[in-house]
Amino acid sequence: MDLFPETRGLPAREGPLQKRTHFIAALQDEIRLFQDRLSLRPLVRYQLVHSDFGADPTFGVLLLRLNTAREAQEDSVSPSLGVKYKLASWLDLKGNIGRFTRVPTLFELFGDRGTTLGNPELRSERSTNGDIGFVFEQSELGLLDRVYFEYAYFASKADDLIVFVQNSQNTARAENIGSAKMSGHEGSWSATAWQHLRLFGNYTYQATEDTSITFSRGTKLPERPQHELHQGLELFAPQGKFVYELDYIAQNFLDRANAFVVDSRLLHNLSLTVLPLGKHLKLTFEVKNITDNRIADFRGFPLPGRSFFGTVEGKF
């Protein structure tokens, strides 16, 4: 069998047809009470997934084989509820809770021809998710033209959680984790001053734990950094804008045993956009990773050092 003809300059061999039919139906309502200060949004979502997968290998007989053709059908009902209460003209309280089902994607099942291996034995992920928080928004507050801040506490308990786990130096494979729990805090903000200056950003803190009855019980989940921060500063005018952005991602683990670690990443980026002919012509120049840090992504693969980009966009 000629598994990789493209290595000899020939057309790539196509595997068997992998077919999936996905049907989704949802019913949602919105109930307003107390002179529209309280909003309730119940939702029921039904999904039916029919999969028809062939039997031939799609990534080499030693790496992935479906021993027999498989045809399966799965359905699920996911109820959820969203609540929002306007406490003041500038402050909203909100929360959501629901039960959800996620079937494995074709990419998770079959991978690609590179660094991601498929796992045709994956089971659907089921979780109960909830969050509660508030939104603050105010215009003309002192020197500020507008200020916006949103915060939420979130928690999730999942069964058969699907995660990518490193199984060799250069490849990762999707696996089910019997049970897991996640919780944390999310915040996003934006403030505009003097009609020319904007500060914006978001931050996420998450604590994760593998709660399955296996060797990895009590460890942190792979590819889930504890801290993520994005912060930007923008100077704008009708003629264009200048933007500085900072991205920080804390270290994360690559495997369920937490033996392999990707170090934290810190990036500084700049961009300049000029509109010499108004909306008809836009010139953009960007510098990514200004400090030329040697960093890797959340799977441990190296990312580019200092990079320069330029774009020209015209509209008529």
Coordinates of C-alpha atoms in Angstrom, one line a residue:
M1 CA 0.0 0.0 0.0
D2 CA 1.4 3.4 -1.0
L3 CA 0.7 5.4 2.2
F4 CA 2.5 8.7 1.4
P5 CA 2.8 9.2 -2.3
E6 CA 3.1 12.9 -1.9
T7 CA 6.7 12.4 -0.6
R8 CA 7.6 11.3 -4.1
G9 CA 5.9 14.3 -5.8
L10 CA 2.7 12.3 -6.6
P11 CA -0.9 13.3 -5.6
A12 CA -1.7 12.6 -2.0
R13 CA -3.6 9.4 -1.4
E14 CA -7.1 10.1 -0.3
G15 CA -8.5 8.0 2.6
P16 CA -12.0 6.6 2.9
L17 CA -15.0 9.0 3.0
Q18 CA -15.6 10.1 6.6
K19 CA -19.1 11.4 6.8
R20 CA -21.0 13.1 9.6
T21 CA -24.5 14.6 9.6
H22 CA -25.2 17.1 12.4
F23 CA -28.8 18.2 13.2
I24 CA -29.4 20.9 15.8
A25 CA -32.8 22.4 17.0
A26 CA -33.1 25.0 19.7
L27 CA -36.0 26.6 21.5
Q28 CA -35.4 29.8 23.4
D29 CA -37.6 32.3 25.2
E30 CA -37.1 35.6 27.0
I31 CA -39.1 36.5 30.0
R32 CA -39.0 40.1 31.3
L33 CA -40.2 41.1 34.8
F34 CA -40.1 44.1 37.1
Q35 CA -40.5 46.7 34.3
D36 CA -37.8 44.9 32.2
R37 CA -35.2 45.1 35.0
L38 CA -35.0 41.3 35.2
S39 CA -34.5 39.1 32.1
L40 CA -34.7 35.3 32.1
R41 CA -33.6 33.4 29.0
P42 CA -34.4 29.6 29.1
L43 CA -33.0 27.6 26.3
V44 CA -33.3 23.9 25.3
R45 CA -31.0 22.6 22.6
Y46 CA -31.3 19.2 20.9
Q47 CA -28.6 17.8 18.7
L48 CA -28.5 14.6 16.7
V49 CA -25.2 13.4 15.2
H50 CA -24.9 10.5 12.8
S51 CA -21.4 9.4 11.9
D52 CA -20.4 7.0 9.1
F53 CA -16.6 6.4 9.1
G54 CA -14.7 4.2 6.8
A55 CA -12.2 1.4 7.7
D56 CA -9.0 2.3 5.9
P57 CA -6.1 4.0 7.7
T58 CA -5.9 7.7 7.3
F59 CA -2.5 8.4 8.9
G60 CA -0.4 5.3 8.3
V61 CA -1.1 1.8 9.6
L62 CA 1.3 2.2 12.5
L63 CA -0.2 5.5 13.7
L64 CA -4.0 5.2 13.2
R65 CA -6.2 2.4 12.0
L66 CA -9.9 2.0 12.2
N67 CA -10.1 -1.8 12.4
T68 CA -13.7 -1.9 11.1
A69 CA -16.0 0.6 9.5
R70 CA -18.2 2.3 12.1
E71 CA -21.6 3.8 11.9
A72 CA -23.0 5.5 15.0
Q73 CA -25.8 7.8 16.0
E74 CA -25.9 9.9 19.2
D75 CA -28.4 12.5 20.4
S76 CA -28.5 14.8 23.5
V77 CA -30.6 17.5 25.1
S78 CA -28.9 20.5 26.6
P79 CA -31.0 22.8 28.9
S80 CA -29.6 26.1 30.0
L81 CA -30.7 29.3 31.7
G82 CA -29.4 32.9 31.5
V83 CA -30.3 35.6 34.0
K84 CA -29.7 39.3 33.8
Y85 CA -30.8 42.0 36.3
K86 CA -30.3 45.7 35.8
L87 CA -29.3 47.0 39.2
A88 CA -28.7 50.5 38.0
S89 CA -28.4 52.3 34.7
W90 CA -24.6 51.6 34.8
L91 CA -24.6 48.2 36.5
D92 CA -25.9 44.8 35.3
L93 CA -25.8 41.5 37.3
K94 CA -25.8 38.4 35.2
G95 CA -25.4 34.6 35.4
N96 CA -25.7 31.4 33.3
I97 CA -26.0 27.7 34.1
G98 CA -26.4 24.8 31.8
R99 CA -25.7 21.2 30.9
F100 CA -23.9 20.6 27.7
T101 CA -22.7 17.8 25.4
R102 CA -19.9 18.1 22.9
V103 CA -19.2 15.4 20.3
P104 CA -15.6 14.9 19.2
T105 CA -14.7 16.9 16.1
L106 CA -13.4 15.1 13.0
F107 CA -10.0 16.7 13.7
E108 CA -9.9 15.2 17.2
L109 CA -11.0 11.8 15.8
F110 CA -8.7 11.6 12.8
G111 CA -6.0 14.3 13.3
D112 CA -4.0 15.6 10.4
R113 CA -1.0 14.5 8.4
G114 CA 1.4 16.4 10.7
T115 CA 1.7 16.9 14.4
T116 CA -1.8 15.8 15.6
L117 CA -2.8 12.2 15.8
G118 CA -6.4 11.2 15.8
N119 CA -8.2 9.0 18.3
P120 CA -11.3 7.3 16.8
E121 CA -12.3 5.9 20.2
L122 CA -13.1 9.3 21.7
R123 CA -16.3 9.6 23.7
S124 CA -18.5 12.7 23.8
E125 CA -17.7 15.3 26.4
R126 CA -20.5 16.2 28.9
S127 CA -20.3 19.1 31.4
T128 CA -22.2 21.3 33.7
N129 CA -21.1 24.9 33.4
G130 CA -22.0 28.0 35.3
D131 CA -20.9 31.6 35.7
I132 CA -22.0 34.7 37.7
G133 CA -20.7 38.3 37.4
F134 CA -21.5 41.9 36.6
V135 CA -21.0 44.5 33.8
F136 CA -20.2 48.1 34.7
E137 CA -20.4 50.7 32.0
Q138 CA -20.4 54.5 32.4
S139 CA -20.0 57.5 30.0
E140 CA -18.4 60.8 30.8
L141 CA -16.8 59.8 34.1
G142 CA -14.3 62.5 35.0
L143 CA -11.6 62.6 32.4
L144 CA -12.9 59.5 30.8
D145 CA -15.2 59.5 27.8
R146 CA -16.3 56.0 28.5
V147 CA -15.3 53.2 31.0
Y148 CA -16.3 49.5 30.7
F149 CA -15.6 46.6 33.1
E150 CA -16.9 43.1 33.0
Y151 CA -16.2 40.4 35.6
A152 CA -17.4 36.7 35.9
Y153 CA -16.6 33.8 38.2
F154 CA -17.0 30.5 36.3
A155 CA -17.0 26.8 37.3
S156 CA -17.4 23.6 35.3
K157 CA -17.5 19.9 36.0
A158 CA -16.9 17.6 33.1
D159 CA -17.1 13.9 32.3
D160 CA -15.0 12.5 29.5
L161 CA -13.4 15.9 28.9
I162 CA -11.5 15.9 25.6
V163 CA -8.0 17.3 25.8
F164 CA -4.9 17.1 23.6
V165 CA -2.0 15.3 25.3
Q166 CA 1.6 15.1 24.1
N167 CA 2.4 11.4 23.3
S168 CA 5.8 12.0 21.8
Q169 CA 8.3 14.8 21.3
N170 CA 6.5 16.1 18.1
T171 CA 3.0 14.8 18.2
A172 CA -0.2 15.2 20.3
R173 CA -3.3 13.1 20.6
A174 CA -6.8 13.8 21.8
E175 CA -7.8 11.8 24.9
N176 CA -10.8 11.6 27.2
I177 CA -10.3 12.4 30.9
G178 CA -12.8 10.5 33.0
S179 CA -13.8 13.5 35.1
A180 CA -12.4 17.0 35.7
K181 CA -13.3 20.3 37.3
M182 CA -12.4 23.9 36.4
S183 CA -13.1 27.2 38.0
G184 CA -11.7 30.7 37.8
H185 CA -12.2 34.4 37.2
E186 CA -12.5 36.4 34.0
G187 CA -12.3 40.2 33.6
S188 CA -12.3 42.5 30.6
W189 CA -12.0 46.3 30.5
S190 CA -11.9 49.3 28.3
A191 CA -11.5 53.0 29.0
T192 CA -11.4 55.9 26.6
A193 CA -10.1 59.4 27.4
W194 CA -9.7 62.7 25.6
Q195 CA -11.4 61.2 22.5
H196 CA -8.0 59.9 21.3
L197 CA -6.7 57.4 23.9
R198 CA -8.0 53.9 24.7
L199 CA -6.8 51.4 27.3
F200 CA -8.2 47.8 26.9
G201 CA -7.5 44.3 28.0
N202 CA -8.7 41.0 29.5
Y203 CA -7.4 38.6 32.1
T204 CA -8.3 35.0 32.9
Y205 CA -7.3 32.9 35.9
Q206 CA -8.3 29.3 36.0
A207 CA -7.7 26.4 38.4
T208 CA -8.0 22.9 36.9
E209 CA -7.9 19.5 38.4
D210 CA -8.1 16.0 37.0
T211 CA -10.6 14.1 39.3
S212 CA -10.7 10.8 37.4
I213 CA -9.8 7.6 39.2
T214 CA -6.5 7.1 37.4
F215 CA -2.8 7.8 37.9
S216 CA -3.3 11.4 37.1
R217 CA -5.9 12.2 39.8
G218 CA -5.1 15.5 41.4
T219 CA -2.9 16.9 38.6
K220 CA -3.6 19.9 36.5
L221 CA -5.2 19.6 33.0
P222 CA -2.9 19.6 30.0
E223 CA -2.7 22.8 27.8
R224 CA -4.7 24.9 30.4
P225 CA -2.5 27.8 31.6
Q226 CA -3.4 29.2 35.0
H227 CA -3.0 32.9 33.9
E228 CA -3.6 34.7 30.6
L229 CA -3.4 38.4 30.2
H230 CA -3.9 40.7 27.2
Q231 CA -3.3 44.4 27.6
G232 CA -3.4 47.1 24.9
L233 CA -3.0 50.8 24.6
E234 CA -4.3 52.7 21.5
L235 CA -3.8 56.2 20.3
F236 CA -6.3 57.0 17.6
A237 CA -7.4 59.8 15.4
P238 CA -9.3 60.2 12.1
Q239 CA -6.0 59.8 10.2
G240 CA -5.1 56.5 11.8
K241 CA -4.0 54.8 15.0
F242 CA -1.0 53.5 16.9
V243 CA -1.4 50.4 19.1
Y244 CA 0.8 48.7 21.7
E245 CA -0.2 45.2 22.9
L246 CA 1.2 42.9 25.6
D247 CA 0.3 39.2 25.8
Y248 CA 1.2 37.0 28.8
I249 CA 0.5 33.3 29.1
A250 CA 1.6 31.4 32.2
Q251 CA 3.3 28.0 32.0
N252 CA 1.2 25.0 31.2
F253 CA 1.7 21.2 31.1
L254 CA 1.7 19.0 28.1
D255 CA 0.8 15.7 29.7
R256 CA -1.6 14.3 32.3
A257 CA 1.2 13.4 34.7
N258 CA 2.4 17.1 34.6
A259 CA 6.0 15.9 33.8
F260 CA 6.5 18.1 30.6
V261 CA 6.1 21.9 30.9
V262 CA 5.9 24.8 28.5
D263 CA 7.4 27.9 30.0
S264 CA 5.5 31.1 30.3
R265 CA 5.3 33.4 27.3
L266 CA 5.5 37.2 27.1
L267 CA 5.0 39.1 23.9
H268 CA 5.2 42.8 23.0
N269 CA 3.6 43.9 19.7
L270 CA 3.3 47.3 17.9
S271 CA 1.1 48.3 15.0
L272 CA 0.7 51.6 13.0
T273 CA -2.3 52.2 10.8
V274 CA -2.4 55.2 8.5
L275 CA -5.4 56.4 6.4
P276 CA -4.0 58.8 3.9
L277 CA -7.1 58.8 1.7
G278 CA -9.7 58.2 4.4
K279 CA -11.6 55.0 4.1
H280 CA -10.3 54.4 0.5
L281 CA -6.7 53.5 1.5
K282 CA -5.3 51.9 4.6
L283 CA -1.7 51.2 5.3
T284 CA -0.7 49.0 8.2
F285 CA 2.8 48.2 9.6
E286 CA 3.2 45.6 12.4
V287 CA 6.1 44.4 14.6
K288 CA 5.4 41.1 16.4
N289 CA 7.5 39.9 19.4
I290 CA 9.5 43.1 19.6
T291 CA 12.0 41.7 22.1
D292 CA 12.7 38.6 20.0
N293 CA 11.8 36.2 22.8
R294 CA 12.4 32.5 22.1
I295 CA 9.0 31.1 23.0
A296 CA 6.7 28.2 22.3
D297 CA 3.0 27.8 21.9
F298 CA 0.8 25.9 24.4
R299 CA 1.8 22.6 22.8
G300 CA 5.5 23.3 23.0
F301 CA 6.2 24.1 19.3
P302 CA 8.5 27.1 18.7
L303 CA 7.0 30.4 17.7
P304 CA 8.6 33.0 15.4
G305 CA 11.0 35.6 16.8
R306 CA 10.8 39.2 15.9
S307 CA 8.6 39.5 12.8
F308 CA 7.6 42.4 10.5
F309 CA 4.4 42.7 8.5
G310 CA 2.9 45.3 6.1
T311 CA -0.4 45.4 4.4
V312 CA -2.1 47.8 1.9
E313 CA -5.9 47.8 1.6
G314 CA -7.9 49.8 -0.9
K315 CA -11.6 50.4 -1.2
F316 CA -13.4 52.1 -4.0

